[in-house]
Coordinates of C-alpha atoms and ligand atoms in Angstrom, one line a residue:
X252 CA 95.8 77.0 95.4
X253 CA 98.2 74.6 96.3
X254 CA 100.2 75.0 100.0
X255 CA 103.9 75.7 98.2
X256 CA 102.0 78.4 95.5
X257 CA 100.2 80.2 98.5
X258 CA 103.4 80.4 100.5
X259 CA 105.3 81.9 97.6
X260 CA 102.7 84.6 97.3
X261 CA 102.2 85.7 100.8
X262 CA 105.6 84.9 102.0
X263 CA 108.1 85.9 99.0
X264 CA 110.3 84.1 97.8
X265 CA 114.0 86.0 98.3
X266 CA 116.8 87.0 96.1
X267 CA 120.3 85.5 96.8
X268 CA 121.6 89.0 98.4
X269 CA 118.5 88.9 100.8
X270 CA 119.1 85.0 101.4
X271 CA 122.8 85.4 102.2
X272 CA 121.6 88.2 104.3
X273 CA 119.2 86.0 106.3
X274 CA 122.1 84.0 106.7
X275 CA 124.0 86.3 108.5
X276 CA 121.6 87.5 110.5
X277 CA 120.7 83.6 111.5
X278 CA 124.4 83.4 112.8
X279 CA 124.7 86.7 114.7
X280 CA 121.8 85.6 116.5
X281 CA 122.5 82.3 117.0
X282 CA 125.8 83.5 118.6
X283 CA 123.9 85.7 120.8
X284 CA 121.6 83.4 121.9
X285 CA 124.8 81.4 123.1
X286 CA 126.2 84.0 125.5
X287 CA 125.5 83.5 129.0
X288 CA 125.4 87.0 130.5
X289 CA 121.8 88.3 131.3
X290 CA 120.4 91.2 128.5
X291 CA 117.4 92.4 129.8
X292 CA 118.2 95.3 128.4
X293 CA 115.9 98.2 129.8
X294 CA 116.4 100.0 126.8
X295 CA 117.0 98.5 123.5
X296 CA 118.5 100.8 120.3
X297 CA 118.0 99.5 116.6
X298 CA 120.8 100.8 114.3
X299 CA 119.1 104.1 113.9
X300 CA 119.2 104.7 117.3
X301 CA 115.7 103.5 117.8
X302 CA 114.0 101.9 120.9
X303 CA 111.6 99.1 120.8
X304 CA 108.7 100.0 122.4
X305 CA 105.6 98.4 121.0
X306 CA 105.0 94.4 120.4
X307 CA 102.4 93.7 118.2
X308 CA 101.4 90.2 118.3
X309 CA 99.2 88.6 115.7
X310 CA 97.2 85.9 117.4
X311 CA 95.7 84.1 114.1
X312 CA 96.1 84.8 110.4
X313 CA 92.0 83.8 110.1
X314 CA 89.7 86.7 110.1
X315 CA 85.9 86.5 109.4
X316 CA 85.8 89.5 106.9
X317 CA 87.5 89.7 103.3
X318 CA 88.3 93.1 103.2
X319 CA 88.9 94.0 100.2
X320 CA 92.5 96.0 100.4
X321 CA 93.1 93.4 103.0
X322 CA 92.6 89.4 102.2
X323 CA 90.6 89.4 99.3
X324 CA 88.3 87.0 98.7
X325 CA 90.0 86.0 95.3
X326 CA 93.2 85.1 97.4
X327 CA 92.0 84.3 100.5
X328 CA 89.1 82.2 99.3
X329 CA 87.8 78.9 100.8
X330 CA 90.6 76.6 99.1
X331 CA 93.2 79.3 100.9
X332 CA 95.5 76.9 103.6
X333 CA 95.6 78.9 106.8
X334 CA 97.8 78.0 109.3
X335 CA 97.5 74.3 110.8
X336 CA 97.1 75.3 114.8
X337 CA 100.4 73.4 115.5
X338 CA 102.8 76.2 113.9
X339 CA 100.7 78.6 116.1
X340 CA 102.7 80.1 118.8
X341 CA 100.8 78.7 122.0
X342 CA 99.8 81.2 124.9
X343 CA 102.4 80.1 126.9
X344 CA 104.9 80.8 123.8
X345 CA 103.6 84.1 123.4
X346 CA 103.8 84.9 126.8
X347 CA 107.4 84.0 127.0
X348 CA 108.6 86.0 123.7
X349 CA 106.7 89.1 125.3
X350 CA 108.2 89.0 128.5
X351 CA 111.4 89.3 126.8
X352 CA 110.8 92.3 125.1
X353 CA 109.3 94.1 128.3
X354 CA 112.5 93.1 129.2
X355 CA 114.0 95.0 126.3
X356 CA 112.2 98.3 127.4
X357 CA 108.3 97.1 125.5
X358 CA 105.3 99.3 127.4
X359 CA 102.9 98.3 125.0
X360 CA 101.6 94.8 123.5
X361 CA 99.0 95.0 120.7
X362 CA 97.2 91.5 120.1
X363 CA 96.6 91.5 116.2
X364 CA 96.0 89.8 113.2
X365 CA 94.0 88.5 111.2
X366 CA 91.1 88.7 113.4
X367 CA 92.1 88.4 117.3
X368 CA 89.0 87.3 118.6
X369 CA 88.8 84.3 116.5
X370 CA 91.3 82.7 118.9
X371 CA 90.3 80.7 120.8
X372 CA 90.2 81.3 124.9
X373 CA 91.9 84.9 123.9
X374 CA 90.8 85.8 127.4
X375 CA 93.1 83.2 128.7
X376 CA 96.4 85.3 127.0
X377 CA 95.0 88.3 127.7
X378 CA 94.8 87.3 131.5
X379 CA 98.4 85.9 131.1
X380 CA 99.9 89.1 129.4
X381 CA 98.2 91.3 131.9
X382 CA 100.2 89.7 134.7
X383 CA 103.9 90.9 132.9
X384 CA 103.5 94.0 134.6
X385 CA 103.4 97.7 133.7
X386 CA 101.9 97.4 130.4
X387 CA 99.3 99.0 127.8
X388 CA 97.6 96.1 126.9
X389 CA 95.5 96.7 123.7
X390 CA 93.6 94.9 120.9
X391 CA 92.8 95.6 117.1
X392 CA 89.2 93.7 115.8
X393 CA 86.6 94.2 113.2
X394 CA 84.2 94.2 115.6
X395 CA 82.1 91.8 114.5
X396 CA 82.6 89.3 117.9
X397 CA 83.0 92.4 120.4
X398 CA 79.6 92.8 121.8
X399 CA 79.5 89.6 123.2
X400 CA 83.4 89.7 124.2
X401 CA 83.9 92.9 125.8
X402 CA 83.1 92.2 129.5
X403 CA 85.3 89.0 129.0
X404 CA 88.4 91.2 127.6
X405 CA 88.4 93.6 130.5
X406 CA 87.8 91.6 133.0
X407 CA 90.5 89.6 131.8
X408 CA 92.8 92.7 131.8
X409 CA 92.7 94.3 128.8
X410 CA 93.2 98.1 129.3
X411 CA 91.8 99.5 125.7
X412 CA 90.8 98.7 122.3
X413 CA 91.1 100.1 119.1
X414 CA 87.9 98.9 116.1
X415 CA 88.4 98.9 112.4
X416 CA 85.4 100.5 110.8
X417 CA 85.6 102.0 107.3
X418 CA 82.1 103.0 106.7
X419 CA 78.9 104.3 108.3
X420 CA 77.0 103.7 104.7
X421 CA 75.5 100.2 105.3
X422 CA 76.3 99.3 101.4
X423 CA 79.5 101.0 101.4
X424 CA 81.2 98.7 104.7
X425 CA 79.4 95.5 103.5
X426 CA 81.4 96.1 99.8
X427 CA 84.5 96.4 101.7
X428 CA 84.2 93.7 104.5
X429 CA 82.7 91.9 101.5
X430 CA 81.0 89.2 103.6
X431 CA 77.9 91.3 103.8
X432 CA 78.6 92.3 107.6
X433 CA 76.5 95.5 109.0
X434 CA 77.7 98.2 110.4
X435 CA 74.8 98.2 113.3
X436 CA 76.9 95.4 114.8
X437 CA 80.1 96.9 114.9
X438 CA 78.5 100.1 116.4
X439 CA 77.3 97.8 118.9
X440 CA 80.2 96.4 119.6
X441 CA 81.9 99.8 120.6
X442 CA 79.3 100.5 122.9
X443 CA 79.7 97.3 124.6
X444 CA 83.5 97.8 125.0
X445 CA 82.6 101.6 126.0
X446 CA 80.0 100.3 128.8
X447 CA 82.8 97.4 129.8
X448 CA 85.5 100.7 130.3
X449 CA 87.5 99.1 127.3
X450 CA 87.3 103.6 126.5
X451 CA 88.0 105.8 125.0
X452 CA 88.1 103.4 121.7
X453 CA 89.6 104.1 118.8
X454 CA 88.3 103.8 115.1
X455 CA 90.6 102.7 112.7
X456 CA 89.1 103.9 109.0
X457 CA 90.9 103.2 106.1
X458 CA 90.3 105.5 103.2
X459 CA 90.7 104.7 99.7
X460 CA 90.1 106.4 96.6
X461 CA 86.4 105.4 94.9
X462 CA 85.5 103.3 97.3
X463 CA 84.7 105.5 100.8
X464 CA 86.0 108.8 100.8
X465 CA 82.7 110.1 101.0
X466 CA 82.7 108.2 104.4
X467 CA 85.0 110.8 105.4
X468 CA 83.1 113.3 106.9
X469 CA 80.0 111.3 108.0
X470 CA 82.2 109.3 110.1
X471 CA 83.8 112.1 111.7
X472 CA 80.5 113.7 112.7
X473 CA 79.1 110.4 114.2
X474 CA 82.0 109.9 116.9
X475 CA 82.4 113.8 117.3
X476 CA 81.8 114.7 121.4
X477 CA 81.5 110.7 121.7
X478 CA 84.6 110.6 124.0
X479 CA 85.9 107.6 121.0
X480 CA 88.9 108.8 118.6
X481 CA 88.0 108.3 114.8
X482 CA 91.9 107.4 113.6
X483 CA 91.7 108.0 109.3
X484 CA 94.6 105.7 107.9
X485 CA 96.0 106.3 104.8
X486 CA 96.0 103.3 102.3
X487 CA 99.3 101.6 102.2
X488 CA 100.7 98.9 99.9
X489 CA 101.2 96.3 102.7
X490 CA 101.6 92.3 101.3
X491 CA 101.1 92.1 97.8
X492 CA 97.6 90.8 97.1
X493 CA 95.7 94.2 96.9
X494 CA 96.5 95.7 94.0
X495 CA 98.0 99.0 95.6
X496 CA 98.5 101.9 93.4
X497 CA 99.7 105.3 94.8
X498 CA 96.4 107.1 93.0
X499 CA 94.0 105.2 95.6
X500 CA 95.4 107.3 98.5
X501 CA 93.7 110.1 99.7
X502 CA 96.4 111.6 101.4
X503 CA 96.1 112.7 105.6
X504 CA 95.8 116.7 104.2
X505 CA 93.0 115.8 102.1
X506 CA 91.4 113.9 104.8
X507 CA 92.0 116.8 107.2
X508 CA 90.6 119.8 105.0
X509 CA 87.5 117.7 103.9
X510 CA 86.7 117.5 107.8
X511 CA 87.9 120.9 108.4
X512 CA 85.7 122.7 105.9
X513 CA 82.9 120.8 107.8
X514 CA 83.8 120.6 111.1
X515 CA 86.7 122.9 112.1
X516 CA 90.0 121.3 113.3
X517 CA 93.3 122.6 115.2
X518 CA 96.7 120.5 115.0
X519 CA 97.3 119.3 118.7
X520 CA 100.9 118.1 120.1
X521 CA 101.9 114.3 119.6
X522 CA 101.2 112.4 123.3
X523 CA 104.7 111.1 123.0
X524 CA 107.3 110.6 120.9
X525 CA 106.6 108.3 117.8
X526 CA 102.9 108.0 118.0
X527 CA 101.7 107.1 115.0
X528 CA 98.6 109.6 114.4
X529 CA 98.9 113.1 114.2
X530 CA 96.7 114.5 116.3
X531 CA 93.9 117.2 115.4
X532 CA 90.5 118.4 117.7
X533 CA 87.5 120.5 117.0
X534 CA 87.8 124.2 117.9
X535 CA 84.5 123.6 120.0
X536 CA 86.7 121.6 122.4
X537 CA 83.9 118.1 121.1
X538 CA 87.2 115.7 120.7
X539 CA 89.9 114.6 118.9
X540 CA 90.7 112.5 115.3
X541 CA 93.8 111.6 114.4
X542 CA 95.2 111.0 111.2
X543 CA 98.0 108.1 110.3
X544 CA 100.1 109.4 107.3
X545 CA 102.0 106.5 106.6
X546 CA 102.6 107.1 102.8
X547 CA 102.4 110.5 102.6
X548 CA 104.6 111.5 105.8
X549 CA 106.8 108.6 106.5
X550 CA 107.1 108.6 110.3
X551 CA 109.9 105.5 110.2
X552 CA 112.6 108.2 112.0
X553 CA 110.8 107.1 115.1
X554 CA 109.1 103.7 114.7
X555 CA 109.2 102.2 118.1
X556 CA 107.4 98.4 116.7
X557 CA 108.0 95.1 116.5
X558 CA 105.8 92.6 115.1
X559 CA 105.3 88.9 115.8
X560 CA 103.5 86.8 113.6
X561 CA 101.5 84.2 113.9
X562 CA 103.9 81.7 113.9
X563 CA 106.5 83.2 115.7
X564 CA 108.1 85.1 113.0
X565 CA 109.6 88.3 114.4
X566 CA 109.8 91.4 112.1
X567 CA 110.9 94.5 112.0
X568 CA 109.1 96.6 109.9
X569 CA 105.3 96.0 108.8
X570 CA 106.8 96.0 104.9
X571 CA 109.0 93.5 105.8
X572 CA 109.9 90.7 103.5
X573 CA 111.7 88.7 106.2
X574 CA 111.2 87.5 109.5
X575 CA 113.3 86.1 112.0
X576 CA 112.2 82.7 113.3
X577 CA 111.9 83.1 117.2
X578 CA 109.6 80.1 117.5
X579 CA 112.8 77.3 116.3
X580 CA 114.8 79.3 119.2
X581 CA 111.6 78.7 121.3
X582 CA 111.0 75.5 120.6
X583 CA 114.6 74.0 120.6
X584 CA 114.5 75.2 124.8
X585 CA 116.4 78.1 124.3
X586 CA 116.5 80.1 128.2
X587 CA 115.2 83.2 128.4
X588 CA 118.8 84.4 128.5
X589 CA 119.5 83.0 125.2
X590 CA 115.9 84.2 124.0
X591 CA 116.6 88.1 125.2
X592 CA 120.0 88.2 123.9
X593 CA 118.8 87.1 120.0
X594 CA 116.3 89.9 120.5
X595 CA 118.6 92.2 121.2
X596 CA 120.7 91.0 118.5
X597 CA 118.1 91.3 115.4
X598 CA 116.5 95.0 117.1
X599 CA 120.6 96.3 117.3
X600 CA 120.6 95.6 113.6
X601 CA 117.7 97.0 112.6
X602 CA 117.7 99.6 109.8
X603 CA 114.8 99.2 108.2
X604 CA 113.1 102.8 107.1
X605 CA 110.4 101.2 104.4
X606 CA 107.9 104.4 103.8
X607 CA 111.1 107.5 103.6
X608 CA 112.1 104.7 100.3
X609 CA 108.5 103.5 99.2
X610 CA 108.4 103.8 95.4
X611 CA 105.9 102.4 92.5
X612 CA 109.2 99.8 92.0
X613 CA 108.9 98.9 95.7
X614 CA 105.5 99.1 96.4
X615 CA 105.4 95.8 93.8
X616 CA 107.8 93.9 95.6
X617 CA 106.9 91.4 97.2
X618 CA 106.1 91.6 101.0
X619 CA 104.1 89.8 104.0
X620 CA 100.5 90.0 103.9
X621 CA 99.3 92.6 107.0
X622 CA 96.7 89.2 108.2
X623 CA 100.2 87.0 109.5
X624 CA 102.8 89.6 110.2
X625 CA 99.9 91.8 112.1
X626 CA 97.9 95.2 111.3
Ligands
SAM803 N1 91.0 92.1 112.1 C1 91.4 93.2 112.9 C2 90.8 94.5 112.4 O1 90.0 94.4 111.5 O2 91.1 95.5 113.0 C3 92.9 93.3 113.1 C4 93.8 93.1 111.9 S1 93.6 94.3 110.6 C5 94.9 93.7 109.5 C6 94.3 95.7 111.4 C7 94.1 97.1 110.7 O3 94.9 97.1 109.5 C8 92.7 97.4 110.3 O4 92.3 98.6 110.9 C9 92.7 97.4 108.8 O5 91.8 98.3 108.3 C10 94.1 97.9 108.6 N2 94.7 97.6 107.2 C11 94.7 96.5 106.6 N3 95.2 96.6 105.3 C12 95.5 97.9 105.2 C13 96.1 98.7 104.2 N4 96.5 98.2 103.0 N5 96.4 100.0 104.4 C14 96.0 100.5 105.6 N6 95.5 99.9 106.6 C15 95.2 98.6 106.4

């Protein structure tokens, strides 16, 4: 597929309204970014009243797996142009942007993507992120590179990670990865990050409909008293490559009573305000699992994210169809001054509430793909 068609897929191509939009956004923040008074703002407040709280940074829009509700193959196949590494945010860049938003009242930076520990010298960012102060500094992967990367991430100041793994049926997770990858190796990588203190992880499992719902239970059992939190996600209609149709979800309650009937369960109190899984542990006091109920209970009234992509694209909401371009502003030597206050300019307008509105219509639009905005 040719560069132009691939863009218009993955990053859609607006309607006038959304384009004059853009527009007005551009100029709001480009006034902003022109004031001179310091906004570092402690605490930031979207249009909903909401704080930014959480950066989620995606470090490459490469991955080594093809999941198959994720970048399938048929999409992202080997003609598919990735990202040339010039229009990658550097380290430094990164750096920069995220000190900002600590700035703005940020405790925790996610490093995303794509795959994370594809990029090169990730240690390096990790080392220079760990340095911004008070943060929770955490990391998404497949798993696949962690056994031999886990001593290097902690040392290098990485305080947890969190590992996607949606089947402990050998043939089930090698359909979904789709490039054949075992699940021994992922289990072997959350040991390693468990013996390198990278714990308690967290185990992301996507469920969908026909394809690993009888992983449900399984999983659950294998990571019960283990110390590590099994996290079940609903499927969501992220991007617009997968296909999404509301009868693939199993919904959070299903996933809870299927577990429940096996293993008993009690609701627990969310850690904080706007954590994203709700929380549930075993009446024999083995552990937690948590379950993230994005479609079925929309938790937007208190989404705390932000998302950065891969080429310095900042959005505000994961079913976003438009980012602001923070790398220009970067690049054309804006001061951090400038840089906070056009921050604070696109989070104050923020109104985005994607799941309370998600309908068949919308689900269809167009939107970015979750491998460059950032899972
Ligand atoms: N490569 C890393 C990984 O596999 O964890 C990080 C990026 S991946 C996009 C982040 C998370 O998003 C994974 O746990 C993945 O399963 C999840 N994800 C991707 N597409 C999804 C979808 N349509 N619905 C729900 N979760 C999805």
């Amino acid at each position: 597929m040719d560069a132009n068609r691939f863009m218009a897929t993955i990053i859609p191509v607006t309607d006038l309204r959304a384009a004059s939009r853009r527009e007005a956004l551009e100029r709001l923040v480009r006034a902003a970014a022109t004031e001179s008074a310091h906004v570092a703002t402690g605490e930031l407040l979207d249009a909903r009243g909401r704080p930014v709280r959480d950066l989620r940074i995606s470090v490459t829009d490469r991955c080594n797996f093809r999941c198959v509700y994720c970048m399938p193959k048929e999409i992202f196949g080997a003609e598919h142009p990735f990202l040339p590494r010039s229009e990658l945010l550097t380290f430094e860049e990164i750096t920069r942007i995220a000190r900002v938003f600590v700035g703005h009242g940020v405790t925790k930076l996610r490093l995303t993507g794509g795959e994370p520990l594809l990029r090169r010298n990730i240690e390096r960012l990790i080392e220079m992120l760990a340095k911004l102060g008070d943060v929770d500094l955490t990391l998404t992967t497949n798993g696949a590179l962690l056994a031999k990367k886990a001593r290097g991430l902690r040392d290098a100041g990485l305080t947890r990670v969190t590992v996607s793994l949606d089947s402990l049926d050998d043939a089930t997770f090698r359909a979904m990865n789709d490039v054949d990858f075992p699940v021994a190796k992922v289990l072997a990588g959350i040991d390693a990050a468990a013996a390198a203190g990278l714990d308690p992880v967290k185990v992301n499992m996507v469920v969908k409909r026909g394809t690993n719902e009888a992983s449900i239970v399984p999983m659950a059992r294998h990571f019960k008293g283990s110390g590590h939190i099994v996290r079940f996600i609903e499927y969501m209609d992220v991007g617009a490559t997968n296909g999404w149709r509301m009868d693939d979800v199993v919904s959070a309650a299903e996933i809870v009573r299927a577990i429940d009937a096996e293993l008993p369960l009690e609701s627990v109190d969310a850690n904080y305000s706007g954590e994203v899984a709700e929380r549930w542990r075993y009446r024999d006091g083995s552990g937690e699992i948590g379950v993230i109920a994005s479609v079925t209970q929309a938790f937007c009234s208190d989404c705390t994210r932000a998302r950065l992509s891969t080429d310095g694209k900042l959005y505000t909401c994961l079913f976003g169809t438009d980012g602001f371009d923070l790398r220009a502003l970067v690049r054309e030597s804006a001061s951090d001054v400038a840089l906070g206050n056009a921050v604070a300019a696109i989070w104050r307008q923020r109104s985005d509430r994607y799941s309370e509105i998600r309908t068949a219509e919308t689900a269809r639009a167009s939107k970015v793909e979750m491998s460059y905005i950032g899972g």
